[in-house]
Amino acid sequence: DQQVKQNSPSLSVQEGRISILNCDYTNSMFDYFLWYKKYPAEGPTFLISISSIKDKNEDGRFTVFLNKSAKHLSLHIVPSQPGDSAVYFCAAPFMNYGGSQGNLIFGKGTKLSVKP
Amino acid sequence: EPEVTQTPSHQVTQMGQEVILRCVPISNHLYFYWYRQILGQKVEFLVSFYNNEISEKSEIFDDQFSVERPDGSNFTLKIRSTKLEDSAMYFCASKSDRSGNTIYFGEGSWLTVV
């Protein structure tokens, strides 16, 4: 079973505050995770990633945390800005006997609204 | 910054017609993909393509679908005999090499089957 789950369909945050987007997964063999941001009528834009050998990766205002024992990862955006309002997708490369494949399994996405 | 480009951005077609969606992946990339997103649903993997052949495909990618790289730059998705349920946003994507994990997506082609 290889699933990536985002159980919160939406999140509303005040500008300047922290946004925390959560993602759970089912396959402990996933070795890489990615976050994509998507505006309406546009393609997913790569945001940040993390290898399973790490528990944190930071890039500017964006930090991804990985908790392997809980099969959980989260994306923190600090400080949140109105331009961050978009749908955020968590994704992981599909695994088979050949190892990690290129095709990604996506979560359903969380719609973030950052209010001025 | 290099990007994946897709045409058309929106196409309306009658049920039963054939559709070709076109993509120009990032120039030095070797792996190419098609994904789709039906309105309100997840982004779903359709097919991956490497070294001029399909490397992986999902259950969605049945005989109705085909992909081709007719020249050195274009990557196409053909949908034969379209059905209403084929209405979706189709995303082309590419990746540089096997060791890289980041897949870069195009803006998408919105297909409406009526």
PDB file of C-alpha atoms in Angstrom:
ATOM      1  CA  ASP A   1       0.000   0.000   0.000  1.00  0.00           C
ATOM      2  CA  GLN A   2       1.546   3.252  -1.106  1.00  0.00           C
ATOM      3  CA  GLN A   3      -0.449   6.288  -0.146  1.00  0.00           C
ATOM      4  CA  VAL A   4       0.218   9.865   0.733  1.00  0.00           C
ATOM      5  CA  LYS A   5      -2.512  11.497   2.759  1.00  0.00           C
ATOM      6  CA  GLN A   6      -3.307  15.096   3.477  1.00  0.00           C
ATOM      7  CA  ASN A   7      -6.243  15.043   5.828  1.00  0.00           C
ATOM      8  CA  SER A   8      -6.827  18.768   6.036  1.00  0.00           C
ATOM      9  CA  PRO A   9      -8.465  20.058   2.868  1.00  0.00           C
ATOM     10  CA  SER A  10      -7.991  23.665   3.914  1.00  0.00           C
ATOM     11  CA  LEU A  11      -6.105  25.926   6.298  1.00  0.00           C
ATOM     12  CA  SER A  12      -6.554  29.611   7.006  1.00  0.00           C
ATOM     13  CA  VAL A  13      -3.761  31.639   8.586  1.00  0.00           C
ATOM     14  CA  GLN A  14      -3.171  35.296   9.354  1.00  0.00           C
ATOM     15  CA  GLU A  15      -0.382  37.045   7.501  1.00  0.00           C
ATOM     16  CA  GLY A  16       2.882  36.919   9.449  1.00  0.00           C
ATOM     17  CA  ARG A  17       1.905  33.811  11.382  1.00  0.00           C
ATOM     18  CA  ILE A  18       3.152  30.280  10.885  1.00  0.00           C
ATOM     19  CA  SER A  19       1.413  27.917   8.462  1.00  0.00           C
ATOM     20  CA  ILE A  20       1.771  24.222   9.204  1.00  0.00           C
ATOM     21  CA  LEU A  21       0.703  21.782   6.509  1.00  0.00           C
ATOM     22  CA  ASN A  22       0.617  18.113   7.399  1.00  0.00           C
ATOM     23  CA  CYS A  23       1.090  14.936   5.430  1.00  0.00           C
ATOM     24  CA  ASP A  24       1.001  11.257   6.399  1.00  0.00           C
ATOM     25  CA  TYR A  25       2.189   8.286   4.408  1.00  0.00           C
ATOM     26  CA  THR A  26       1.712   4.553   4.530  1.00  0.00           C
ATOM     27  CA  ASN A  27       4.881   3.052   3.071  1.00  0.00           C
ATOM     28  CA  SER A  28       7.918   3.160   5.350  1.00  0.00           C
ATOM     29  CA  MET A  29      10.100   2.469   2.292  1.00  0.00           C
ATOM     30  CA  PHE A  30       9.458   5.889   0.767  1.00  0.00           C
ATOM     31  CA  ASP A  31      12.897   7.446   0.543  1.00  0.00           C
ATOM     32  CA  TYR A  32      12.090  10.948  -0.590  1.00  0.00           C
ATOM     33  CA  PHE A  33       9.313  13.447  -0.140  1.00  0.00           C
ATOM     34  CA  LEU A  34       8.448  16.576  -2.040  1.00  0.00           C
ATOM     35  CA  TRP A  35       6.128  19.520  -1.523  1.00  0.00           C
ATOM     36  CA  TYR A  36       4.544  21.249  -4.457  1.00  0.00           C
ATOM     37  CA  LYS A  37       2.571  24.464  -4.557  1.00  0.00           C
ATOM     38  CA  LYS A  38      -0.220  24.921  -7.056  1.00  0.00           C
ATOM     39  CA  TYR A  39      -2.181  27.987  -8.094  1.00  0.00           C
ATOM     40  CA  PRO A  40      -5.521  27.568  -9.885  1.00  0.00           C
ATOM     41  CA  ALA A  41      -5.169  26.660 -13.566  1.00  0.00           C
ATOM     42  CA  GLU A  42      -1.411  26.242 -13.245  1.00  0.00           C
ATOM     43  CA  GLY A  43       0.877  23.257 -12.907  1.00  0.00           C
ATOM     44  CA  PRO A  44       2.397  22.141  -9.584  1.00  0.00           C
ATOM     45  CA  THR A  45       5.537  24.097  -8.742  1.00  0.00           C
ATOM     46  CA  PHE A  46       8.281  22.348  -6.817  1.00  0.00           C
ATOM     47  CA  LEU A  47       8.802  23.943  -3.422  1.00  0.00           C
ATOM     48  CA  ILE A  48      11.024  21.861  -1.189  1.00  0.00           C
ATOM     49  CA  SER A  49      12.005  18.237  -0.643  1.00  0.00           C
ATOM     50  CA  ILE A  50      13.499  16.008   2.001  1.00  0.00           C
ATOM     51  CA  SER A  51      15.363  12.731   1.892  1.00  0.00           C
ATOM     52  CA  SER A  52      14.344  10.022   4.322  1.00  0.00           C
ATOM     53  CA  ILE A  53      17.819  10.111   5.854  1.00  0.00           C
ATOM     54  CA  LYS A  54      17.119  13.595   7.187  1.00  0.00           C
ATOM     55  CA  ASP A  55      14.559  14.903   9.619  1.00  0.00           C
ATOM     56  CA  LYS A  56      14.614  18.537   8.587  1.00  0.00           C
ATOM     57  CA  ASN A  57      15.269  20.608   5.511  1.00  0.00           C
ATOM     58  CA  GLU A  58      15.079  24.358   5.404  1.00  0.00           C
ATOM     59  CA  ASP A  59      14.896  26.788   2.500  1.00  0.00           C
ATOM     60  CA  GLY A  60      14.182  30.372   3.405  1.00  0.00           C
ATOM     61  CA  ARG A  61      10.716  30.666   4.886  1.00  0.00           C
ATOM     62  CA  PHE A  62       9.977  27.002   4.181  1.00  0.00           C
ATOM     63  CA  THR A  63      10.975  24.119   6.415  1.00  0.00           C
ATOM     64  CA  VAL A  64       9.980  20.503   6.039  1.00  0.00           C
ATOM     65  CA  PHE A  65      10.112  18.164   9.015  1.00  0.00           C
ATOM     66  CA  LEU A  66      10.080  14.397   8.701  1.00  0.00           C
ATOM     67  CA  ASN A  67       9.089  12.023  11.493  1.00  0.00           C
ATOM     68  CA  LYS A  68       9.763   8.547  10.134  1.00  0.00           C
ATOM     69  CA  SER A  69       8.507   6.671  13.171  1.00  0.00           C
ATOM     70  CA  ALA A  70       5.148   8.394  12.830  1.00  0.00           C
ATOM     71  CA  LYS A  71       5.234   8.317   8.994  1.00  0.00           C
ATOM     72  CA  HIS A  72       4.478  11.987   9.078  1.00  0.00           C
ATOM     73  CA  LEU A  73       5.898  15.084   7.519  1.00  0.00           C
ATOM     74  CA  SER A  74       4.979  18.712   7.782  1.00  0.00           C
ATOM     75  CA  LEU A  75       5.699  21.903   5.895  1.00  0.00           C
ATOM     76  CA  HIS A  76       6.176  25.059   7.938  1.00  0.00           C
ATOM     77  CA  ILE A  77       5.928  28.471   6.334  1.00  0.00           C
ATOM     78  CA  VAL A  78       7.180  31.329   8.486  1.00  0.00           C
ATOM     79  CA  PRO A  79       6.153  34.082   8.173  1.00  0.00           C
ATOM     80  CA  SER A  80       3.143  33.377   5.989  1.00  0.00           C
ATOM     81  CA  GLN A  81       2.394  35.879   3.236  1.00  0.00           C
ATOM     82  CA  PRO A  82      -0.779  36.433   1.190  1.00  0.00           C
ATOM     83  CA  GLY A  83       1.133  35.267  -1.904  1.00  0.00           C
ATOM     84  CA  ASP A  84       1.517  31.867  -0.252  1.00  0.00           C
ATOM     85  CA  SER A  85      -2.197  31.271  -0.721  1.00  0.00           C
ATOM     86  CA  ALA A  86      -2.374  28.195  -2.928  1.00  0.00           C
ATOM     87  CA  VAL A  87      -2.953  24.446  -2.779  1.00  0.00           C
ATOM     88  CA  TYR A  88      -0.004  22.542  -1.326  1.00  0.00           C
ATOM     89  CA  PHE A  89       0.614  18.946  -2.322  1.00  0.00           C
ATOM     90  CA  CYS A  90       2.762  16.423  -0.546  1.00  0.00           C
ATOM     91  CA  ALA A  91       4.251  13.733  -2.828  1.00  0.00           C
ATOM     92  CA  ALA A  92       6.549  10.705  -2.710  1.00  0.00           C
ATOM     93  CA  PRO A  93       8.146   8.625  -5.468  1.00  0.00           C
ATOM     94  CA  PHE A  94       6.446   5.306  -6.091  1.00  0.00           C
ATOM     95  CA  MET A  95       8.475   2.341  -4.861  1.00  0.00           C
ATOM     96  CA  ASN A  96       8.812  -1.080  -6.444  1.00  0.00           C
ATOM     97  CA  TYR A  97      11.385  -3.870  -6.379  1.00  0.00           C
ATOM     98  CA  GLY A  98      13.679  -1.710  -8.454  1.00  0.00           C
ATOM     99  CA  GLY A  99      13.659   0.935  -5.776  1.00  0.00           C
ATOM    100  CA  SER A 100      12.355   4.438  -5.965  1.00  0.00           C
ATOM    101  CA  GLN A 101      10.760   5.224  -9.289  1.00  0.00           C
ATOM    102  CA  GLY A 102      10.309   8.633 -10.788  1.00  0.00           C
ATOM    103  CA  ASN A 103       6.542   8.667 -10.816  1.00  0.00           C
ATOM    104  CA  LEU A 104       5.083  10.506  -7.866  1.00  0.00           C
ATOM    105  CA  ILE A 105       2.191   9.659  -5.609  1.00  0.00           C
ATOM    106  CA  PHE A 106       0.363  12.809  -4.545  1.00  0.00           C
ATOM    107  CA  GLY A 107      -1.777  13.666  -1.587  1.00  0.00           C
ATOM    108  CA  LYS A 108      -5.127  15.372  -2.151  1.00  0.00           C
ATOM    109  CA  GLY A 109      -3.691  18.744  -1.285  1.00  0.00           C
ATOM    110  CA  THR A 110      -4.370  21.379   1.356  1.00  0.00           C
ATOM    111  CA  LYS A 111      -5.683  24.761   0.314  1.00  0.00           C
ATOM    112  CA  LEU A 112      -3.868  27.454   2.265  1.00  0.00           C
ATOM    113  CA  SER A 113      -5.412  30.891   2.608  1.00  0.00           C
ATOM    114  CA  VAL A 114      -3.247  33.589   4.125  1.00  0.00           C
ATOM    115  CA  LYS A 115      -5.308  36.584   5.175  1.00  0.00           C
ATOM    116  CA  PRO A 116      -3.790  40.081   5.228  1.00  0.00           C
TER     117      PRO A 116
ATOM    118  CA  GLU B   1      14.627  29.552 -15.817  1.00  0.00           C
ATOM    119  CA  PRO B   2      13.955  26.505 -18.001  1.00  0.00           C
ATOM    120  CA  GLU B   3      10.400  25.280 -17.922  1.00  0.00           C
ATOM    121  CA  VAL B   4       8.101  22.638 -19.283  1.00  0.00           C
ATOM    122  CA  THR B   5       5.689  24.093 -21.817  1.00  0.00           C
ATOM    123  CA  GLN B   6       2.374  22.600 -22.864  1.00  0.00           C
ATOM    124  CA  THR B   7      -0.090  23.229 -25.661  1.00  0.00           C
ATOM    125  CA  PRO B   8      -2.968  23.761 -25.914  1.00  0.00           C
ATOM    126  CA  SER B   9      -3.802  25.358 -22.598  1.00  0.00           C
ATOM    127  CA  HIS B  10      -7.439  24.448 -23.066  1.00  0.00           C
ATOM    128  CA  GLN B  11      -9.190  22.168 -25.522  1.00  0.00           C
ATOM    129  CA  VAL B  12     -12.834  21.295 -25.889  1.00  0.00           C
ATOM    130  CA  THR B  13     -13.571  18.153 -27.856  1.00  0.00           C
ATOM    131  CA  GLN B  14     -16.578  16.037 -28.659  1.00  0.00           C
ATOM    132  CA  MET B  15     -16.895  12.593 -27.148  1.00  0.00           C
ATOM    133  CA  GLY B  16     -15.342   9.991 -29.391  1.00  0.00           C
ATOM    134  CA  GLN B  17     -12.837  12.343 -30.970  1.00  0.00           C
ATOM    135  CA  GLU B  18      -9.083  11.979 -30.743  1.00  0.00           C
ATOM    136  CA  VAL B  19      -6.996  14.533 -28.879  1.00  0.00           C
ATOM    137  CA  ILE B  20      -3.266  15.187 -28.920  1.00  0.00           C
ATOM    138  CA  LEU B  21      -1.707  17.129 -26.091  1.00  0.00           C
ATOM    139  CA  ARG B  22       1.761  18.481 -26.683  1.00  0.00           C
ATOM    140  CA  CYS B  23       4.648  19.162 -24.379  1.00  0.00           C
ATOM    141  CA  VAL B  24       8.160  20.476 -24.651  1.00  0.00           C
ATOM    142  CA  PRO B  25      10.111  19.194 -21.634  1.00  0.00           C
ATOM    143  CA  ILE B  26      13.106  20.976 -20.176  1.00  0.00           C
ATOM    144  CA  SER B  27      15.841  20.587 -22.762  1.00  0.00           C
ATOM    145  CA  ASN B  28      18.454  18.501 -20.958  1.00  0.00           C
ATOM    146  CA  HIS B  29      15.965  16.301 -19.131  1.00  0.00           C
ATOM    147  CA  LEU B  30      15.779  12.594 -19.844  1.00  0.00           C
ATOM    148  CA  TYR B  31      12.634  11.397 -18.085  1.00  0.00           C
ATOM    149  CA  PHE B  32       9.188  12.534 -19.163  1.00  0.00           C
ATOM    150  CA  TYR B  33       5.807  12.091 -17.567  1.00  0.00           C
ATOM    151  CA  TRP B  34       2.131  12.687 -17.992  1.00  0.00           C
ATOM    152  CA  TYR B  35      -0.136  13.215 -15.001  1.00  0.00           C
ATOM    153  CA  ARG B  36      -3.738  14.253 -14.811  1.00  0.00           C
ATOM    154  CA  GLN B  37      -6.006  15.873 -12.267  1.00  0.00           C
ATOM    155  CA  ILE B  38      -9.725  15.437 -12.520  1.00  0.00           C
ATOM    156  CA  LEU B  39     -11.503  18.389 -10.932  1.00  0.00           C
ATOM    157  CA  GLY B  40     -11.524  18.043  -7.172  1.00  0.00           C
ATOM    158  CA  GLN B  41      -9.362  14.930  -7.154  1.00  0.00           C
ATOM    159  CA  LYS B  42      -5.714  14.032  -6.683  1.00  0.00           C
ATOM    160  CA  VAL B  43      -2.972  14.548  -9.214  1.00  0.00           C
ATOM    161  CA  GLU B  44      -2.576  11.051 -10.711  1.00  0.00           C
ATOM    162  CA  PHE B  45       0.349   9.498 -12.515  1.00  0.00           C
ATOM    163  CA  LEU B  46      -0.372   8.254 -16.023  1.00  0.00           C
ATOM    164  CA  VAL B  47       2.892   7.301 -17.669  1.00  0.00           C
ATOM    165  CA  SER B  48       6.640   7.761 -17.623  1.00  0.00           C
ATOM    166  CA  PHE B  49       8.889   7.707 -20.672  1.00  0.00           C
ATOM    167  CA  TYR B  50      12.615   7.212 -20.920  1.00  0.00           C
ATOM    168  CA  ASN B  51      14.988   6.357 -23.729  1.00  0.00           C
ATOM    169  CA  ASN B  52      12.174   6.461 -26.274  1.00  0.00           C
ATOM    170  CA  GLU B  53       9.968   3.970 -24.530  1.00  0.00           C
ATOM    171  CA  ILE B  54       7.418   3.744 -21.756  1.00  0.00           C
ATOM    172  CA  SER B  55       9.105   2.884 -18.465  1.00  0.00           C
ATOM    173  CA  GLU B  56       6.083   2.850 -16.178  1.00  0.00           C
ATOM    174  CA  LYS B  57       2.356   3.273 -16.629  1.00  0.00           C
ATOM    175  CA  SER B  58      -0.609   3.324 -14.300  1.00  0.00           C
ATOM    176  CA  GLU B  59      -3.878   1.443 -14.552  1.00  0.00           C
ATOM    177  CA  ILE B  60      -5.429   4.583 -15.976  1.00  0.00           C
ATOM    178  CA  PHE B  61      -3.126   4.463 -18.986  1.00  0.00           C
ATOM    179  CA  ASP B  62      -4.964   1.862 -21.036  1.00  0.00           C
ATOM    180  CA  ASP B  63      -5.105   1.269 -24.784  1.00  0.00           C
ATOM    181  CA  GLN B  64      -6.966   4.524 -25.220  1.00  0.00           C
ATOM    182  CA  PHE B  65      -3.783   6.398 -24.433  1.00  0.00           C
ATOM    183  CA  SER B  66      -0.437   6.570 -26.171  1.00  0.00           C
ATOM    184  CA  VAL B  67       2.681   8.691 -25.895  1.00  0.00           C
ATOM    185  CA  GLU B  68       5.288   9.611 -28.423  1.00  0.00           C
ATOM    186  CA  ARG B  69       8.430  11.625 -28.729  1.00  0.00           C
ATOM    187  CA  PRO B  70       8.336  12.317 -32.446  1.00  0.00           C
ATOM    188  CA  ASP B  71      11.424  14.500 -32.497  1.00  0.00           C
ATOM    189  CA  GLY B  72      14.114  15.680 -30.132  1.00  0.00           C
ATOM    190  CA  SER B  73      11.947  18.166 -28.303  1.00  0.00           C
ATOM    191  CA  ASN B  74       8.241  17.314 -28.294  1.00  0.00           C
ATOM    192  CA  PHE B  75       6.517  14.761 -26.083  1.00  0.00           C
ATOM    193  CA  THR B  76       2.889  14.054 -26.889  1.00  0.00           C
ATOM    194  CA  LEU B  77      -0.063  12.354 -25.241  1.00  0.00           C
ATOM    195  CA  LYS B  78      -2.716  11.005 -27.577  1.00  0.00           C
ATOM    196  CA  ILE B  79      -6.150  10.115 -26.276  1.00  0.00           C
ATOM    197  CA  ARG B  80      -8.211   8.117 -28.740  1.00  0.00           C
ATOM    198  CA  SER B  81     -11.991   8.079 -28.682  1.00  0.00           C
ATOM    199  CA  THR B  82     -12.337  10.482 -25.773  1.00  0.00           C
ATOM    200  CA  LYS B  83     -14.914   9.901 -23.070  1.00  0.00           C
ATOM    201  CA  LEU B  84     -16.635  12.350 -20.780  1.00  0.00           C
ATOM    202  CA  GLU B  85     -14.566  11.085 -17.863  1.00  0.00           C
ATOM    203  CA  ASP B  86     -11.361  12.033 -19.662  1.00  0.00           C
ATOM    204  CA  SER B  87     -12.141  15.657 -18.849  1.00  0.00           C
ATOM    205  CA  ALA B  88      -9.271  16.754 -16.653  1.00  0.00           C
ATOM    206  CA  MET B  89      -6.174  18.893 -16.437  1.00  0.00           C
ATOM    207  CA  TYR B  90      -3.275  17.017 -17.994  1.00  0.00           C
ATOM    208  CA  PHE B  91       0.201  17.856 -16.794  1.00  0.00           C
ATOM    209  CA  CYS B  92       3.411  17.073 -18.577  1.00  0.00           C
ATOM    210  CA  ALA B  93       6.531  16.827 -16.437  1.00  0.00           C
ATOM    211  CA  SER B  94      10.202  16.066 -16.775  1.00  0.00           C
ATOM    212  CA  LYS B  95      13.163  15.077 -14.665  1.00  0.00           C
ATOM    213  CA  SER B  96      16.845  15.466 -15.386  1.00  0.00           C
ATOM    214  CA  ASP B  97      18.192  11.976 -14.704  1.00  0.00           C
ATOM    215  CA  ARG B  98      17.659   8.822 -12.690  1.00  0.00           C
ATOM    216  CA  SER B  99      19.461  10.135  -9.635  1.00  0.00           C
ATOM    217  CA  GLY B 100      17.377  13.275  -9.463  1.00  0.00           C
ATOM    218  CA  ASN B 101      14.113  13.158  -7.589  1.00  0.00           C
ATOM    219  CA  THR B 102      12.566  16.472  -8.471  1.00  0.00           C
ATOM    220  CA  ILE B 103      10.006  16.411 -11.234  1.00  0.00           C
ATOM    221  CA  TYR B 104       9.136  19.714 -12.904  1.00  0.00           C
ATOM    222  CA  PHE B 105       5.648  20.261 -14.199  1.00  0.00           C
ATOM    223  CA  GLY B 106       4.175  22.235 -17.042  1.00  0.00           C
ATOM    224  CA  GLU B 107       1.241  24.599 -16.715  1.00  0.00           C
ATOM    225  CA  GLY B 108      -1.203  21.938 -17.800  1.00  0.00           C
ATOM    226  CA  SER B 109      -3.677  21.387 -20.617  1.00  0.00           C
ATOM    227  CA  TRP B 110      -7.295  21.548 -19.616  1.00  0.00           C
ATOM    228  CA  LEU B 111      -9.314  19.027 -21.618  1.00  0.00           C
ATOM    229  CA  THR B 112     -13.082  19.247 -21.675  1.00  0.00           C
ATOM    230  CA  VAL B 113     -14.963  16.421 -23.369  1.00  0.00           C
ATOM    231  CA  VAL B 114     -18.560  17.250 -24.253  1.00  0.00           C
TER     232      VAL B 114
END
